[in-house]
Amino acid sequence: MTSSISARLQELGITLPAVAAPVAAYIPAAEVGNQVWTSGQLPFVEGELHATGKVGAEVSAEQAKDCARLAVLNALAAVDAVVGIDNVARVLKITGFVASAEGFTGQPGVVNGASELIGEIFGESGQHVRSAVGVAELPLGAPVEVELVVEKRA
C-alpha cells in the first residue's frame, strides 16, 4: 500500500472513535514484540452499545454485521492508541464472537462486517486468518465482540 492507513481512512470517510473504556479489569490493547493484541471490543458508539440481544432473535444478521464493523473500528482505535494506526504493517487475525439465538448458524456472515472493513482499509495487508464463534451471551448483552491481532511495521 503506497498511502498511509490514516489517509485511507480519510478517503473512506472513517474517523476512528475514542478508545472504548474497559468494562472490567483489563486494558484495551497490548504491544507484544512486533504485534498488538486487542481485548474483545464491543460495538460501542459514543459509550453506548449500538444494539443488544441475540443474533437471530432480537438482532438481525445485517444489524449484527454492522455491529461487527463498529467493534473492529473500536479495536483499531485501541491499536492506534498503542502504536499509531500508520505503524500497522498488516492484520494477522480477527476473532469474532456472536451472541446467537438457538439455531442461528450465520456467524461467518456476521463477522464479515469486521473482515470486509479491514479489507477496505488495509487492502492486501488486511488479509487475515479468522474465527467466527457462536456464543450464548456476551458482556452487557452485546450481539458481537471482536478481537484483533496486528503486526507492527519494523
Short mmCIF file of C-alpha atoms in Angstrom, two decimals:
data_model
loop_
_atom_site.label_atom_id
_atom_site.label_comp_id
_atom_site.label_asym_id
_atom_site.label_seq_id
_atom_site.Cartn_x
_atom_site.Cartn_y
_atom_site.Cartn_z
CA MET A 1 0.00 0.00 0.00
CA THR A 2 1.51 3.29 -1.07
CA SER A 3 -0.50 5.67 1.12
CA SER A 4 -0.79 5.69 4.88
CA ILE A 5 -3.59 3.93 6.71
CA SER A 6 -4.76 7.26 8.15
CA ALA A 7 -5.01 8.65 4.60
CA ARG A 8 -7.00 5.60 3.53
CA LEU A 9 -9.37 6.06 6.48
CA GLN A 10 -9.87 9.67 5.41
CA GLU A 11 -10.58 8.57 1.81
CA LEU A 12 -13.23 6.18 3.14
CA GLY A 13 -14.74 8.89 5.35
CA ILE A 14 -13.92 6.92 8.51
CA THR A 15 -12.84 8.54 11.75
CA LEU A 16 -11.55 6.17 14.41
CA PRO A 17 -13.58 6.52 17.61
CA ALA A 18 -12.14 7.27 21.01
CA VAL A 19 -10.84 4.14 22.70
CA ALA A 20 -13.75 2.41 24.42
CA ALA A 21 -13.40 2.38 28.19
CA PRO A 22 -12.90 -1.14 29.55
CA VAL A 23 -15.99 -2.60 31.21
CA ALA A 24 -13.91 -4.74 33.63
CA ALA A 25 -10.29 -5.28 34.77
CA TYR A 26 -8.26 -5.25 31.53
CA ILE A 27 -6.55 -2.90 29.10
CA PRO A 28 -7.88 -2.29 25.56
CA ALA A 29 -4.68 -3.36 23.78
CA ALA A 30 -1.15 -4.56 24.46
CA GLU A 31 2.01 -4.42 22.39
CA VAL A 32 3.81 -7.78 22.41
CA GLY A 33 7.03 -7.90 20.39
CA ASN A 34 6.12 -6.90 16.84
CA GLN A 35 2.39 -7.40 17.39
CA VAL A 36 -0.53 -5.62 19.04
CA TRP A 37 -3.33 -7.71 20.56
CA THR A 38 -6.64 -6.15 21.48
CA SER A 39 -9.08 -7.15 24.14
CA GLY A 40 -12.52 -8.07 22.89
CA GLN A 41 -14.20 -4.91 21.64
CA LEU A 42 -17.94 -4.35 21.69
CA PRO A 43 -19.98 -2.27 19.21
CA PHE A 44 -19.92 0.91 21.29
CA VAL A 45 -20.79 4.23 19.69
CA GLU A 46 -20.01 7.17 21.99
CA GLY A 47 -20.14 4.93 25.05
CA GLU A 48 -23.44 3.21 24.19
CA LEU A 49 -23.98 -0.21 22.62
CA HIS A 50 -25.27 0.10 19.05
CA ALA A 51 -27.60 -2.87 19.66
CA THR A 52 -28.31 -5.50 22.28
CA GLY A 53 -29.70 -9.00 22.10
CA LYS A 54 -29.05 -12.27 20.37
CA VAL A 55 -28.47 -12.53 16.65
CA GLY A 56 -31.27 -14.43 15.01
CA ALA A 57 -33.78 -13.17 17.61
CA GLU A 58 -33.71 -9.51 18.74
CA VAL A 59 -30.89 -8.57 16.32
CA SER A 60 -30.89 -9.37 12.61
CA ALA A 61 -27.81 -10.76 10.87
CA GLU A 62 -27.46 -7.45 8.96
CA GLN A 63 -27.63 -5.40 12.18
CA ALA A 64 -25.06 -7.73 13.73
CA LYS A 65 -22.79 -7.33 10.69
CA ASP A 66 -22.92 -3.55 11.29
CA CYS A 67 -22.07 -4.21 14.95
CA ALA A 68 -19.02 -6.26 13.89
CA ARG A 69 -17.90 -3.32 11.78
CA LEU A 70 -18.26 -0.95 14.75
CA ALA A 71 -16.45 -3.38 17.06
CA VAL A 72 -13.47 -3.69 14.71
CA LEU A 73 -13.29 0.12 14.47
CA ASN A 74 -13.07 0.16 18.27
CA ALA A 75 -10.29 -2.44 18.04
CA LEU A 76 -8.43 -0.30 15.51
CA ALA A 77 -8.80 2.69 17.85
CA ALA A 78 -7.19 0.62 20.62
CA VAL A 79 -4.33 -0.33 18.27
CA ASP A 80 -3.94 3.31 17.22
CA ALA A 81 -3.66 4.40 20.86
CA VAL A 82 -0.83 1.91 21.49
CA VAL A 83 1.33 2.17 18.35
CA GLY A 84 -0.36 4.56 15.89
CA ILE A 85 -2.50 3.26 13.05
CA ASP A 86 0.13 4.10 10.41
CA ASN A 87 2.54 1.72 12.15
CA VAL A 88 0.37 -1.31 11.35
CA ALA A 89 2.06 -3.46 8.72
CA ARG A 90 -0.75 -6.00 8.40
CA VAL A 91 -3.73 -7.52 10.10
CA LEU A 92 -3.00 -11.05 11.29
CA LYS A 93 -6.18 -12.31 12.94
CA ILE A 94 -9.76 -11.41 13.73
CA THR A 95 -11.77 -13.37 16.26
CA GLY A 96 -15.48 -12.63 16.27
CA PHE A 97 -17.93 -13.80 18.91
CA VAL A 98 -21.62 -13.70 18.03
CA ALA A 99 -24.32 -13.98 20.72
CA SER A 100 -26.51 -16.42 18.85
CA ALA A 101 -30.13 -17.40 19.25
CA GLU A 102 -30.75 -21.14 19.19
CA GLY A 103 -30.44 -22.41 15.62
CA PHE A 104 -28.59 -19.34 14.28
CA THR A 105 -25.64 -20.53 12.17
CA GLY A 106 -24.71 -17.36 10.27
CA GLN A 107 -21.76 -16.35 12.43
CA PRO A 108 -19.31 -16.16 9.48
CA GLY A 109 -21.56 -13.69 7.65
CA VAL A 110 -21.84 -11.53 10.76
CA VAL A 111 -18.08 -11.41 11.32
CA ASN A 112 -17.68 -10.47 7.65
CA GLY A 113 -18.67 -6.99 8.82
CA ALA A 114 -15.27 -6.76 10.51
CA SER A 115 -13.32 -8.64 7.84
CA GLU A 116 -14.72 -6.67 4.91
CA LEU A 117 -13.99 -3.33 6.57
CA ILE A 118 -10.42 -4.43 7.33
CA GLY A 119 -10.06 -5.33 3.65
CA GLU A 120 -11.35 -1.91 2.57
CA ILE A 121 -8.92 -0.14 4.86
CA PHE A 122 -5.78 -2.27 4.53
CA GLY A 123 -6.16 -3.88 1.09
CA GLU A 124 -3.86 -6.88 0.66
CA SER A 125 -2.28 -6.16 4.08
CA GLY A 126 -5.70 -6.75 5.58
CA GLN A 127 -5.92 -10.40 4.53
CA HIS A 128 -6.13 -12.29 7.81
CA VAL A 129 -6.94 -15.56 9.49
CA ARG A 130 -10.19 -15.62 11.42
CA SER A 131 -12.54 -17.38 13.78
CA ALA A 132 -16.30 -16.72 13.94
CA VAL A 133 -17.74 -18.26 17.09
CA GLY A 134 -21.35 -18.51 18.26
CA VAL A 135 -21.79 -17.98 21.99
CA ALA A 136 -24.73 -17.95 24.40
CA GLU A 137 -24.11 -14.49 25.89
CA LEU A 138 -21.73 -11.54 25.59
CA PRO A 139 -20.95 -8.72 28.04
CA LEU A 140 -23.72 -6.14 28.57
CA GLY A 141 -25.99 -8.03 26.18
CA ALA A 142 -23.89 -7.11 23.14
CA PRO A 143 -24.63 -9.12 19.98
CA VAL A 144 -20.99 -9.13 18.79
CA GLU A 145 -17.48 -8.91 20.23
CA VAL A 146 -14.33 -8.65 18.10
CA GLU A 147 -10.64 -9.22 18.91
CA LEU A 148 -7.84 -8.13 16.60
CA VAL A 149 -4.15 -9.03 16.26
CA VAL A 150 -1.93 -6.88 14.05
CA GLU A 151 1.73 -6.84 13.09
CA LYS A 152 3.68 -3.61 13.51
CA ARG A 153 5.98 -2.14 10.92
CA ALA A 154 9.64 -2.90 11.53
#
